[in-house]
C-alpha cells in the first residue's frame, strides 16, 4: 500500500480528520508513517484547519508498529519523527481511539494533545512481550502522566488496560458511549489554540520505596528478561533526564533490542500463534454454530472446561453418571465464581449470569439441546466407547462430538458411534479454564466443518487451538514422553532428579520434569506404563525408577514423597537416600558406572530429544506445520517463550552439527531413542 492509500484527510469544518487505514490493525508501517508526515504537514500549513483528529479505520485505532518490519533495516520517517511533527505542529491534535491503541499506537496517542476513547478500547505498551522496549517515547511519556512506579508496572508487565482504567489514570480525557470520532472532533474544536504536550509535563514526585517495590515485582514477574530490565531503567531515567535525552536513550536501547535473538524468538512465537489457529487450506470449512455445550464428566477437566465455556458466554449442560460427583463438580464451578467475586476480579452480577448458564444433570436426554458434546470421563478406552455409544443415542443429528482424551485413539472412540465423521478430539490442558492450549485432534473420518468448529471454539474460548493428528499423545504429550524418557535415562546414567530439574529450569523451563511428575502424581504414569507393558518391544531401554518409587508408596506430592520428599507441602531441595538408592540400583542393574552430568549436557540431551521427536512427528504428519510444535511446547509444557520453542531453537543451531549430535545421542541411549530425519523441521522456514 502507498502512503496516500494508508492515510487520508477529510475536512469537518475547521477540523481536519486524519484517518489511518492499514488493515488489519493499522500498524505504523512505512507507508503509514509517510502518510502521517504528509498529512501533519498539510494540516499545519493549511490555515483553514484549526485542529486535527487522528482516527483508525475499521475495527481498531493503531495496535502498534509493524512487527514484520523489525527484522529489516529501519526506513525513514521513523515513528519518533512523526510524533515530533505532531507535537510541534502548533495546533491541537486529538486522538480518537477504539479497539486497541497499543505500543506505537498508544505512543502516537500520547503525542496528541488529548485522547478520546470508546468504552471498549484497550491501551497499553506491551513491547516487552516482544523482547523490546517502547521505541517512540512510551517510557518517557507514560511516567509523566502516571508516575514512575505505575509506569514500571504497566510497561514491564506488558499490561493492556481498559479505557475506564486509563481515564482514571489521566491517560484519557474522555471515554464516550457515543460515536468516538464525533466526540473527538467536538473536543478538538473546543481546544482551538491550545497545545497540551505530555513532553512538557514533569514526572510526578514519588517515594523511592514505591518505585523500588514496583521494580522488584516487575523483575520477578518478568523473569528478569533483558527487555524488562531495560524498560525499567528507561522509565526510571525519565525522572532524572531531560525529555530529549530520555527519548534518545530509549530509542538506542529499542534499536539494539529489536535485533536481539530474544526479540526474534518472541516475534516468531507471536506469528506462530496466529498461524497455528488456521486450518490448512484443504480443510477450510465454515464452522457449525455452537451456543450450547454438553460436558460429560464433572471431574477435574470437565469442570475446568465448563468454566471456560461459561466464560465465553455459552450455555453448559454438565452431565455425570454419579450424583455426588455431579454435586462436587457443580460446587467447584460455583466456588470458582464466588472466589473471583471475592477477589474483585469479577462483578457479582456477571458471576450470577455465568452460574445461571450452568445446567447440571444426570439425565442423558438433556444432551439433545447441545450443539457440541465434550466427553471428559475416565481415561479408559472401554469406558469412553460406552459413553460414545450413549452420546450417539442422545445427541441431536449434526451435533459435534468431542473427546478430551489425552492419549487414546480418537478413531477407536469414534467407531463406537454411527457418525464417526462428526467426532474429533478436543484436548484441553489442566487447569482447562486457565491453560491456553487446545489440541484439535483430527480423526480419520472427522469432517472439515467439524474440525473448523473445534478451531472456532478454541478461538471463542480465547485459547490457542492447534491441529494435531490422531497418534498416541498427539503433539504435546508425545514430545513430552520422549523428553521425560530422556530425563529418566539421565537418572540412570548418573544425574540426580534435582540436577536435571535445576538445569532445565536454568534453561527456562517453567518446572523441572521430576517436580512436574510429583505434582501430577506418579501413579497416572505408572498405570499407563502397566497398560503398555505387553506392547513394549523387547530390548528397548526402559527405566523402571518410577515404577519402583510407586511400589514404595512414593506417588508424588499427594503422598508427601515422589522423586522428592515434601515436608509440610514444601519440596525438599535434594532427593533422599531411599530415592537415591532406587536410582543407583537401576544404574547397577543396567551395568552403568554412574558419572555426574553437568548442566550443559543435561540441557543439550533434553533439547536434542525434543527436537528429534518433533521431527519424527512432523514426518508422520501428526503436526501440519513445524511451528505449531513451538506453540504447543510453549503454551502446554512450559518451554521458555523467549527461546521461541524447540523448532525455532533447532533452526538457530548449525544443522550438520545438530544432526551429528542427535546421532551420537541416539547411539548413547540405545534402542529407546528412534532417530528422525531432521529436514522436515527446516522445510517451511
Ligand atoms: N504488526 C504486524 N502484524 C500484526 C501486528 C503488528 N503489530 N499485530 C497484529 N498483526 C497481524 C497478525 O499477525 C494477524 O495477521 P494474520 O491475519 O495474517 O494472521 C492480524 O494482524 C490480526 O491479528 P490477531 O489475529 O492477533 O487479531 P486479534 O483481533 O485477535 O487481536 C490485537 C488484535 C489485539 C491488536 C493483537 O493482534 C495484538 O495484540 N497485536 C500486537 C500488539 C503489539 O504488541 N503492539 C506493539 C508492537 S511493538 C511497537 O509498537 C514498538 C513501538 O514502541 C515503536
Ligand atoms: P476425573 O477422574 O477427575 O473425572 C472424571 C469424571 O468422569 C468423574 O467425575 C466420573 O464420575 C465421570 N464419569 C466417569 N464415567 C462416566 C460416565 N460413564 N458418564 C458420565 N460421567 C462419567 O478425570 P479428569 O482428570 O477430569 O480426566 C478426564 C479426561 O480428561 C481423561 O480422558 C483425561 O485423560 C483427560 N485429561 C486430563 C487431564 C488432567 O490433567 N487431569 C489433562 C488433559 C486431559
XYZ file of C-alpha atoms in Angstrom, residues 36-623:
588
model
C 1.098 10.748 8.520
C 4.097 13.029 7.930
C 2.473 14.400 4.776
C -0.915 14.808 6.487
C 0.539 16.634 9.502
C 2.423 18.968 7.176
C -0.783 19.726 5.204
C -2.708 20.297 8.421
C -0.014 22.582 9.858
C 0.254 24.715 6.730
C -3.457 24.917 5.863
C -4.932 27.890 7.676
C -8.484 26.559 7.143
C -7.753 23.959 9.807
C -7.661 24.982 13.469
C -7.359 21.474 14.938
C -6.998 17.850 13.867
C -8.227 14.415 14.916
C -6.330 11.180 14.234
C -8.532 8.101 13.977
C -8.167 4.494 12.792
C -10.276 2.974 10.020
C -12.007 -0.373 10.576
C -12.082 -2.229 13.870
C -9.218 -0.530 15.671
C -7.065 2.558 16.205
C -3.385 1.591 15.802
C -2.270 -1.612 17.519
C 1.423 -0.844 17.203
C 4.451 -0.789 14.990
C 4.509 -3.254 12.101
C 6.329 -6.167 13.700
C 7.109 -7.646 10.285
C 9.418 -4.669 9.640
C 11.523 -5.351 12.728
C 13.970 -7.796 11.151
C 14.702 -5.351 8.305
C 16.651 -2.058 8.239
C 14.583 0.882 9.562
C 13.296 3.243 6.894
C 12.541 6.924 7.453
C 10.444 8.633 8.557
C 10.650 6.715 11.820
C 7.778 6.897 14.317
C 9.559 9.335 16.714
C 9.799 11.788 13.791
C 6.054 11.520 13.165
C 5.441 12.058 16.863
C 7.703 15.096 16.953
C 5.843 16.547 13.965
C 2.527 16.211 15.843
C 3.976 17.764 18.985
C 5.491 20.674 17.067
C 2.674 21.441 14.607
C 1.432 24.375 16.689
C -2.246 23.378 16.621
C -4.140 20.888 18.802
C -4.386 17.274 17.683
C -6.819 14.851 19.342
C -6.577 11.043 19.120
C -9.923 9.231 18.664
C -9.406 5.707 19.986
C -11.361 2.493 19.525
C -10.316 -1.154 19.506
C -6.648 -1.270 20.511
C -4.141 1.539 20.999
C -1.039 -0.476 21.734
C 2.707 0.049 21.512
C 3.473 2.619 18.823
C -0.275 3.230 18.508
C -0.524 4.323 22.117
C 2.672 6.353 21.779
C 1.057 8.142 18.830
C -1.976 8.855 21.012
C 0.228 10.119 23.867
C 1.876 12.543 21.439
C -1.516 14.136 20.785
C -2.883 16.958 22.939
C -5.917 14.961 24.097
C -7.351 11.468 23.820
C -10.977 10.372 23.500
C -11.856 6.662 23.530
C -14.896 4.483 23.288
C -15.589 2.330 26.325
C -14.286 -0.924 24.803
C -10.849 0.443 23.901
C -7.743 -1.173 25.384
C -4.496 0.726 25.684
C -1.002 -0.271 26.707
C 2.669 -0.587 25.934
C 3.196 -4.366 25.616
C 6.586 -4.144 23.841
C 8.472 -6.204 26.452
C 6.381 -9.205 25.420
C 8.178 -8.896 22.070
C 11.617 -8.618 23.719
C 11.922 -4.858 23.097
C 11.076 -1.653 24.933
C 8.767 1.099 23.651
C 10.717 2.926 20.959
C 8.711 6.090 20.318
C 8.564 7.761 23.699
C 6.466 5.371 25.784
C 8.994 5.038 28.597
C 9.278 8.840 28.861
C 5.666 9.923 28.284
C 3.851 7.378 30.432
C 5.683 8.228 33.704
C 4.947 11.920 33.089
C 1.266 11.081 33.400
C 1.115 8.123 35.819
C 4.376 8.321 37.796
C 7.412 6.045 37.637
C 6.131 3.137 39.769
C 2.865 2.836 37.868
C 4.666 3.121 34.533
C 7.014 0.304 35.600
C 4.043 -1.913 36.432
C 2.315 -1.116 33.144
C 5.258 -1.322 30.757
C 7.314 -4.079 32.413
C 4.122 -6.102 32.945
C 3.052 -5.546 29.288
C -0.348 -4.555 30.706
C -3.298 -3.835 28.462
C -5.762 -1.719 30.402
C -9.366 -0.730 29.793
C -10.456 2.742 28.744
C -12.076 3.185 32.160
C -8.816 2.476 33.975
C -6.837 4.625 31.534
C -9.227 7.507 32.180
C -8.801 7.107 35.928
C -5.026 7.361 35.394
C -5.417 10.593 33.427
C -4.244 8.892 30.237
C -7.546 9.618 28.501
C -9.537 12.827 28.538
C -12.931 11.351 27.698
C -14.490 7.912 27.472
C -17.676 8.028 25.440
C -20.604 5.753 24.755
C -21.465 7.748 21.623
C -19.525 7.995 18.330
C -15.880 8.489 19.262
C -14.973 10.479 16.149
C -17.802 12.961 16.721
C -16.702 13.373 20.339
C -13.059 13.858 19.308
C -13.974 16.457 16.680
C -16.044 18.358 19.253
C -13.177 18.285 21.747
C -10.653 19.357 19.079
C -12.863 22.329 18.278
C -13.077 23.275 21.971
C -9.271 23.084 22.199
C -8.569 25.564 19.433
C -5.341 27.473 20.004
C -4.271 25.204 22.873
C -1.399 22.674 22.916
C -1.170 20.204 25.840
C 2.013 18.262 25.199
C 2.843 15.495 27.654
C 6.528 16.009 26.792
C 6.355 19.395 28.576
C 4.995 17.903 31.818
C 7.163 16.977 34.815
C 7.325 13.441 36.184
C 5.292 13.457 39.448
C 7.431 13.007 42.560
C 7.175 9.628 44.315
C 8.783 7.957 47.301
C 11.744 5.711 46.389
C 10.192 2.777 48.299
C 7.220 2.675 45.939
C 9.493 2.657 42.910
C 11.735 0.024 44.445
C 8.767 -2.244 45.162
C 7.381 -1.843 41.635
C 10.820 -2.600 40.198
C 11.269 -5.748 42.288
C 7.787 -7.010 41.424
C 8.349 -6.294 37.730
C 11.681 -8.097 37.622
C 10.247 -11.133 39.384
C 7.126 -11.325 37.204
C 9.129 -10.583 34.063
C 11.630 -13.366 34.896
C 14.455 -10.821 34.744
C 14.409 -10.844 30.948
C 16.661 -8.207 29.318
C 13.765 -6.158 27.873
C 12.063 -5.925 31.272
C 15.222 -4.686 32.930
C 15.968 -2.243 30.098
C 12.416 -0.860 30.165
C 12.646 -0.360 33.908
C 15.909 1.560 33.616
C 14.481 3.735 30.833
C 11.361 4.560 32.873
C 13.414 5.405 35.963
C 15.588 7.708 33.873
C 12.520 9.754 32.880
C 12.587 11.283 36.369
C 16.196 12.472 36.050
C 16.896 13.151 32.368
C 15.526 15.851 30.092
C 12.811 14.555 27.781
C 15.096 14.705 24.748
C 17.940 12.833 26.457
C 15.472 10.274 27.773
C 13.979 9.772 24.303
C 17.404 9.390 22.716
C 18.442 6.753 25.260
C 15.148 4.907 24.878
C 15.494 4.801 21.103
C 19.064 3.482 21.270
C 18.018 0.609 23.549
C 14.951 -0.116 21.390
C 17.089 -0.363 18.237
C 19.566 -2.646 19.947
C 16.953 -4.994 21.447
C 14.952 -5.114 18.213
C 17.785 -7.090 16.617
C 18.367 -9.391 19.582
C 17.899 -13.146 19.323
C 15.305 -12.986 22.090
C 13.192 -10.421 20.212
C 13.464 -12.547 17.073
C 12.307 -15.613 19.042
C 9.359 -13.748 20.583
C 8.259 -12.394 17.200
C 8.442 -15.931 15.864
C 6.106 -17.153 18.624
C 3.747 -14.206 18.022
C 3.252 -15.185 14.375
C 3.349 -18.954 15.064
C 0.435 -18.480 17.497
C -1.605 -16.745 14.830
C -0.715 -19.286 12.111
C -1.490 -22.296 14.281
C -5.109 -21.178 14.635
C -5.601 -21.507 10.858
C -6.547 -24.834 9.286
C -4.585 -25.899 6.201
C -6.423 -24.746 3.054
C -7.590 -28.262 2.100
C -9.534 -28.403 5.385
C -11.068 -24.957 5.247
C -14.792 -25.028 6.002
C -17.456 -22.995 7.749
C -17.717 -23.826 11.460
C -21.012 -25.169 12.801
C -22.617 -22.600 15.160
C -22.268 -23.553 18.827
C -24.290 -21.990 21.632
C -24.885 -24.939 23.960
C -22.161 -27.353 25.035
C -22.733 -30.597 26.925
C -19.733 -31.580 29.064
C -19.758 -35.211 30.214
C -17.839 -35.897 33.419
C -17.743 -33.321 36.202
C -14.195 -34.147 37.344
C -11.043 -32.036 37.167
C -11.200 -31.479 33.427
C -14.964 -31.415 32.977
C -15.414 -28.571 35.464
C -12.491 -26.593 34.021
C -13.911 -26.976 30.503
C -17.364 -25.952 31.778
C -15.943 -22.737 33.307
C -14.094 -21.932 30.112
C -17.271 -22.374 28.035
C -19.373 -20.352 30.513
C -16.797 -17.560 30.412
C -17.264 -17.401 26.642
C -20.974 -16.720 27.154
C -22.363 -20.133 26.163
C -24.791 -22.482 27.885
C -23.336 -25.585 29.583
C -25.082 -28.865 30.302
C -22.882 -30.693 32.833
C -23.689 -34.403 32.712
C -22.493 -37.050 35.178
C -23.121 -40.668 35.997
C -22.821 -40.106 39.716
C -24.968 -37.663 41.760
C -22.231 -36.973 44.317
C -19.642 -36.307 41.588
C -22.114 -34.001 39.840
C -22.695 -32.056 43.061
C -18.942 -31.768 43.649
C -18.414 -30.557 40.079
C -21.207 -28.009 40.297
C -19.875 -26.792 43.648
C -16.427 -26.362 42.124
C -17.790 -24.200 39.315
C -19.821 -22.061 41.715
C -16.898 -21.759 44.162
C -14.724 -20.606 41.272
C -17.097 -17.722 40.518
C -17.564 -16.840 44.201
C -13.755 -16.686 44.565
C -13.484 -14.409 41.532
C -16.052 -12.057 43.049
C -14.348 -12.133 46.464
C -11.013 -11.323 44.814
C -12.747 -8.412 42.989
C -11.864 -9.927 39.636
C -15.496 -10.277 38.598
C -18.685 -8.384 39.361
C -21.332 -10.290 41.308
C -23.980 -9.895 38.578
C -21.589 -11.259 35.938
C -20.806 -14.266 38.145
C -24.513 -14.872 38.716
C -25.199 -14.698 34.977
C -22.478 -17.305 34.342
C -23.801 -19.603 37.075
C -27.297 -19.288 35.572
C -25.976 -20.734 32.289
C -24.845 -23.932 34.045
C -27.372 -26.783 33.922
C -26.273 -29.839 35.896
C -27.959 -33.138 35.143
C -27.853 -36.916 35.428
C -30.334 -37.305 32.572
C -28.770 -38.145 29.195
C -31.889 -36.924 27.364
C -30.863 -33.347 28.297
C -27.964 -33.690 25.865
C -30.377 -33.259 22.950
C -30.138 -29.457 23.306
C -26.362 -29.418 22.776
C -24.636 -28.277 19.576
C -21.360 -29.710 20.831
C -20.671 -32.543 23.283
C -17.301 -32.771 25.062
C -16.582 -36.033 26.859
C -14.208 -35.814 29.847
C -14.701 -39.129 31.663
C -12.004 -41.550 32.912
C -9.091 -42.229 30.573
C -10.159 -45.766 29.681
C -10.997 -46.792 26.113
C -13.816 -49.182 27.078
C -15.450 -46.549 29.313
C -15.149 -43.880 26.613
C -16.572 -46.218 23.946
C -19.574 -46.935 26.183
C -20.065 -43.221 26.713
C -19.866 -42.528 22.960
C -22.461 -45.247 22.273
C -24.791 -43.346 24.572
C -23.867 -39.996 23.056
C -24.798 -41.453 19.666
C -28.184 -42.340 21.092
C -28.946 -38.981 22.726
C -27.080 -36.223 20.833
C -29.042 -34.490 18.118
C -28.211 -35.168 14.474
C -25.478 -32.786 13.331
C -24.075 -32.122 16.805
C -20.273 -32.130 17.006
C -18.926 -34.875 19.294
C -15.565 -34.420 21.002
C -13.363 -36.423 23.331
C -10.891 -34.837 25.724
C -8.711 -37.946 25.799
C -5.018 -37.335 26.464
C -3.644 -40.396 24.688
C -6.378 -42.732 23.433
C -7.186 -43.449 19.788
C -9.849 -40.956 18.656
C -10.835 -43.275 15.774
C -11.449 -46.191 18.147
C -13.701 -43.875 20.181
C -15.461 -42.531 17.061
C -16.166 -46.058 15.849
C -18.438 -46.555 18.850
C -20.868 -44.151 17.170
C -22.799 -44.402 13.904
C -21.346 -40.985 12.919
C -17.528 -41.009 13.161
C -17.429 -38.068 10.719
C -18.883 -35.870 13.496
C -16.211 -36.881 16.030
C -12.917 -35.130 16.835
C -10.572 -34.753 19.789
C -10.536 -31.552 21.818
C -7.564 -31.995 24.114
C -7.720 -29.313 26.798
C -4.887 -28.873 29.278
C -5.224 -28.676 33.034
C -6.491 -26.358 34.537
C -8.749 -26.151 31.481
C -10.098 -22.695 32.329
C -6.565 -21.294 32.585
C -4.355 -23.082 30.065
C -4.494 -21.521 26.611
C -3.500 -24.532 24.557
C -6.133 -26.694 22.850
C -5.134 -29.589 20.601
C -7.837 -30.149 17.973
C -7.371 -33.795 17.024
C -8.284 -34.939 13.543
C -9.714 -38.456 13.372
C -9.546 -40.311 10.063
C -13.225 -39.556 9.391
C -13.514 -36.074 11.005
C -15.254 -33.738 8.537
C -13.580 -30.376 7.748
C -16.522 -28.398 9.203
C -16.252 -30.430 12.416
C -12.549 -29.530 12.657
C -13.342 -25.906 11.786
C -15.856 -25.933 14.654
C -13.139 -27.142 17.035
C -10.779 -24.377 15.899
C -13.525 -21.725 16.128
C -14.472 -22.921 19.609
C -10.823 -22.617 20.651
C -10.691 -19.003 19.491
C -14.025 -18.200 21.127
C -12.688 -19.623 24.406
C -9.664 -17.304 23.907
C -7.412 -20.314 23.558
C -4.763 -21.243 21.058
C -6.158 -24.111 19.004
C -3.602 -26.278 17.188
C -4.490 -29.062 14.746
C -2.986 -32.451 15.662
C -3.053 -35.867 14.040
C -4.531 -38.865 15.829
C -1.366 -40.579 17.072
C -0.533 -41.640 20.617
C -0.118 -38.466 22.738
C -0.939 -36.188 19.759
C 1.731 -33.441 19.568
C 2.408 -32.337 23.131
C 2.235 -35.490 25.214
C 4.114 -37.404 22.539
C 7.068 -34.988 22.723
C 6.810 -34.704 26.486
C 7.004 -38.503 26.843
C 10.206 -38.622 24.787
C 11.649 -35.759 26.858
C 10.727 -37.438 30.125
C 12.230 -40.738 28.965
C 15.460 -38.924 28.175
C 15.444 -37.332 31.627
C 14.980 -40.807 33.121
C 17.908 -42.103 31.023
C 19.969 -39.301 32.579
C 18.993 -40.511 36.066
C 20.277 -43.968 35.218
C 23.436 -42.502 33.648
C 24.433 -40.556 36.744
C 22.304 -37.440 37.355
C 20.022 -36.909 40.354
C 16.497 -35.558 39.854
C 17.495 -32.185 41.328
C 20.383 -31.892 38.828
C 18.041 -32.468 35.905
C 15.310 -30.183 37.241
C 17.705 -27.350 38.117
C 19.454 -27.485 34.725
C 16.215 -27.417 32.773
C 14.803 -24.627 34.906
C 18.018 -22.744 34.268
C 17.366 -23.140 30.537
C 13.981 -21.568 31.209
C 11.521 -24.456 31.507
C 8.757 -23.432 33.915
C 9.383 -26.524 36.080
C 11.743 -29.476 36.013
C 10.294 -32.790 34.758
C 10.588 -34.581 38.099
C 8.911 -31.774 40.044
C 6.135 -31.863 37.399
C 5.799 -35.644 37.773
C 5.477 -35.300 41.550
C 2.841 -32.617 41.120
C 0.731 -34.639 38.660
C 1.094 -37.853 40.694
C 3.402 -40.694 39.634
C 0.572 -43.237 39.705
C -1.015 -41.879 36.496
C 2.163 -42.617 34.530
C 2.578 -45.903 36.427
C -0.890 -47.098 35.407
C -0.210 -46.179 31.799
C 3.123 -47.988 31.830
C 1.442 -51.086 33.202
C -1.182 -50.913 30.447
C 1.565 -50.601 27.820
C 3.868 -53.272 29.276
C 2.644 -56.016 26.951
C 3.212 -53.937 23.811
C 6.713 -52.759 24.817
C 9.255 -54.094 22.331
C 11.889 -56.302 23.983
C 15.332 -54.720 24.171
C 14.025 -51.150 24.184
C 15.637 -49.219 27.021
C 13.064 -48.897 29.762
C 13.829 -47.097 33.026
C 11.795 -48.540 35.898
C 12.699 -45.984 38.585
C 9.179 -44.525 38.570
C 7.635 -47.990 38.980
C 9.922 -48.685 41.926
C 9.027 -45.379 43.528
C 5.315 -46.128 43.183
C 5.781 -49.622 44.648
C 7.450 -47.906 47.628
C 4.398 -45.663 48.074
C 6.099 -42.600 46.563
C 3.152 -41.406 44.447
C 4.255 -37.761 44.398
C 3.344 -34.622 46.277
C -0.017 -36.013 47.400
C 1.703 -38.783 49.444
C 4.431 -36.477 50.755
C 7.047 -38.244 48.646
C 7.770 -38.919 44.989
C 11.112 -38.169 43.396
C 11.376 -35.552 46.152
C 10.214 -35.518 49.764
C 7.674 -32.912 50.876
C 7.674 -31.528 54.386
C 4.536 -29.501 55.182
C 3.889 -29.498 51.430
C 7.303 -27.916 50.735
C 9.620 -29.679 48.306
C 12.976 -30.585 49.862
C 15.930 -29.411 47.774
C 17.621 -32.788 47.330
C 16.293 -36.286 46.876
C 16.536 -38.505 49.918
C 18.591 -41.646 50.475
C 15.751 -44.062 49.684
C 15.177 -42.451 46.271
C 18.896 -42.320 45.558
C 19.140 -45.970 46.413
C 16.388 -46.854 43.919
C 18.171 -44.797 41.235
C 21.595 -46.312 41.960
C 20.097 -49.765 41.880
C 18.597 -49.060 38.427
C 22.020 -47.930 37.132
C 23.650 -51.025 38.572
C 21.128 -53.399 37.006
C 21.814 -51.845 33.600
C 25.561 -52.121 34.214
C 26.107 -48.377 34.162
C 29.039 -46.817 36.007
C 27.327 -43.612 37.206
C 29.007 -40.371 36.036
C 27.776 -36.927 37.112
C 26.204 -34.917 34.257
C 26.837 -31.188 34.043
C 24.127 -28.638 33.347
C 25.080 -28.059 29.703
C 24.962 -31.794 28.972
C 21.579 -32.181 30.651
C 20.101 -29.260 28.729
C 21.556 -30.435 25.442
C 20.337 -34.018 25.830
C 16.840 -32.862 26.731
C 16.640 -30.366 23.838
C 18.078 -32.762 21.262
C 15.471 -35.319 22.288
C 12.628 -32.821 21.979
C 13.870 -31.725 18.550
C 14.260 -35.324 17.380
C 10.748 -36.231 18.491
C 9.365 -33.052 16.888
C 10.943 -34.137 13.592
C 9.568 -37.661 13.981
C 6.029 -36.461 14.447
C 6.309 -33.957 11.612
C 7.465 -36.834 9.413
C 4.414 -38.838 10.475
C 2.073 -35.925 9.759
C 0.979 -35.532 13.405
C 1.671 -31.781 13.170
